[in-house]
Amino acid sequence: AAPAPGEQVLDIGCGAGAGSLALAALVGAKGGVLGVDVSEPLVARARELGEDRPNARFQVADASRALLPVAQFDLLFSRFGVMFFDDPAQAFAHMRRALKPNGRLAFVCWRGAGENDWVRLPLKAIVPIVGLPAAPPPEAPGPFSFGDRARVERILGEAGFVDVALTPVDHRIVFGEGETREAAIADAVDLAFQVGPLTRALADQAKAVVEEAKIAVREAFAAKAQDRSVVIDGAGWIVTARNGDA
């Protein structure tokens, strides 16, 4: 993203504001960051954390529809926040209008589900118990909807961006932590049932089946456990582009 002092940044899907506040520190007092997110509790937390950062503002809004100032921002930034739009080409076209001429876009998103352990490991573990869950339509909104490079290039091109580039990034992820190895594994299992597809895959199963699945998922994460953490493999794209309105 390379934010520079004095720049204006729009943080899309800012969550609790960690990225926005890091950007605000980099653009300095003469710059500014607007973080937008659809979650009121997360934006409230971001405002709390940013009380001493006057150049960071936060707004509860859907960036694909929000009333944004025209040609205001030097940079559109997002960390795992752009894969959930119903009409992504329209959403990016809308957000691009908030960019200055020749402004830039930089975001990170997941690659395919099969390349990311936080989904791959638990789903593989439950297949012998409940079978393979049905996959969502490939272009349905969701964490892996931008896994296909060609689709991302097409969406951004239709939205009016140029110089689109996707760089694969592979990174180790701490998925569970605890005071002991066993506590870290338990933390990873709890998290997998909160943020992954497991709850949906097991929604109609009997309690005994769910408990059996939890044991299998625990064994899968135990294979990745260290002394106080469970460390898994993550795979994403870093996507950059430029506003076509030069």
PDB file of N, CA, C and O in Angstrom, residues 10 46 128 190 192 216 224 230 232:
ATOM      1  N   LEU A  10      -8.858   5.439   2.519  1.00  0.00           N
ATOM      2  CA  LEU A  10     -10.127   4.811   2.876  1.00  0.00           C
ATOM      3  C   LEU A  10      -9.855   3.351   3.198  1.00  0.00           C
ATOM      4  O   LEU A  10      -9.365   2.599   2.358  1.00  0.00           O
ATOM      5  N   ALA A  46     -13.293   0.576  17.417  1.00  0.00           N
ATOM      6  CA  ALA A  46     -12.277   1.326  16.679  1.00  0.00           C
ATOM      7  C   ALA A  46     -12.207   2.770  17.170  1.00  0.00           C
ATOM      8  O   ALA A  46     -11.110   3.334  17.323  1.00  0.00           O
ATOM      9  N   PRO A 128     -14.809 -38.110   6.904  1.00  0.00           N
ATOM     10  CA  PRO A 128     -15.160 -39.506   7.198  1.00  0.00           C
ATOM     11  C   PRO A 128     -16.396 -39.650   8.089  1.00  0.00           C
ATOM     12  O   PRO A 128     -16.989 -40.736   8.151  1.00  0.00           O
ATOM     13  N   ASP A 190     -12.090 -24.233  19.262  1.00  0.00           N
ATOM     14  CA  ASP A 190     -13.163 -23.267  19.510  1.00  0.00           C
ATOM     15  C   ASP A 190     -13.244 -22.247  18.385  1.00  0.00           C
ATOM     16  O   ASP A 190     -14.339 -21.923  17.898  1.00  0.00           O
ATOM     17  N   ALA A 192     -12.216 -22.563  15.293  1.00  0.00           N
ATOM     18  CA  ALA A 192     -12.665 -23.190  14.046  1.00  0.00           C
ATOM     19  C   ALA A 192     -14.182 -23.299  13.986  1.00  0.00           C
ATOM     20  O   ALA A 192     -14.790 -23.166  12.918  1.00  0.00           O
ATOM     21  N   ALA A 216     -12.269 -35.255  15.991  1.00  0.00           N
ATOM     22  CA  ALA A 216     -11.479 -35.334  14.759  1.00  0.00           C
ATOM     23  C   ALA A 216     -10.804 -34.013  14.442  1.00  0.00           C
ATOM     24  O   ALA A 216      -9.638 -33.973  14.010  1.00  0.00           O
ATOM     25  N   LYS A 224      -0.589 -29.738  14.343  1.00  0.00           N
ATOM     26  CA  LYS A 224       0.052 -28.452  14.052  1.00  0.00           C
ATOM     27  C   LYS A 224       0.449 -27.706  15.332  1.00  0.00           C
ATOM     28  O   LYS A 224       0.859 -26.545  15.273  1.00  0.00           O
ATOM     29  N   VAL A 230      -1.015 -23.096  18.128  1.00  0.00           N
ATOM     30  CA  VAL A 230      -1.262 -23.925  16.953  1.00  0.00           C
ATOM     31  C   VAL A 230      -0.971 -23.048  15.746  1.00  0.00           C
ATOM     32  O   VAL A 230      -1.598 -21.994  15.562  1.00  0.00           O
ATOM     33  N   ILE A 232      -0.669 -22.651  11.682  1.00  0.00           N
ATOM     34  CA  ILE A 232      -1.167 -23.258  10.457  1.00  0.00           C
ATOM     35  C   ILE A 232      -0.726 -22.435   9.251  1.00  0.00           C
ATOM     36  O   ILE A 232      -0.184 -21.336   9.380  1.00  0.00           O
TER      37      ILE A 232
END
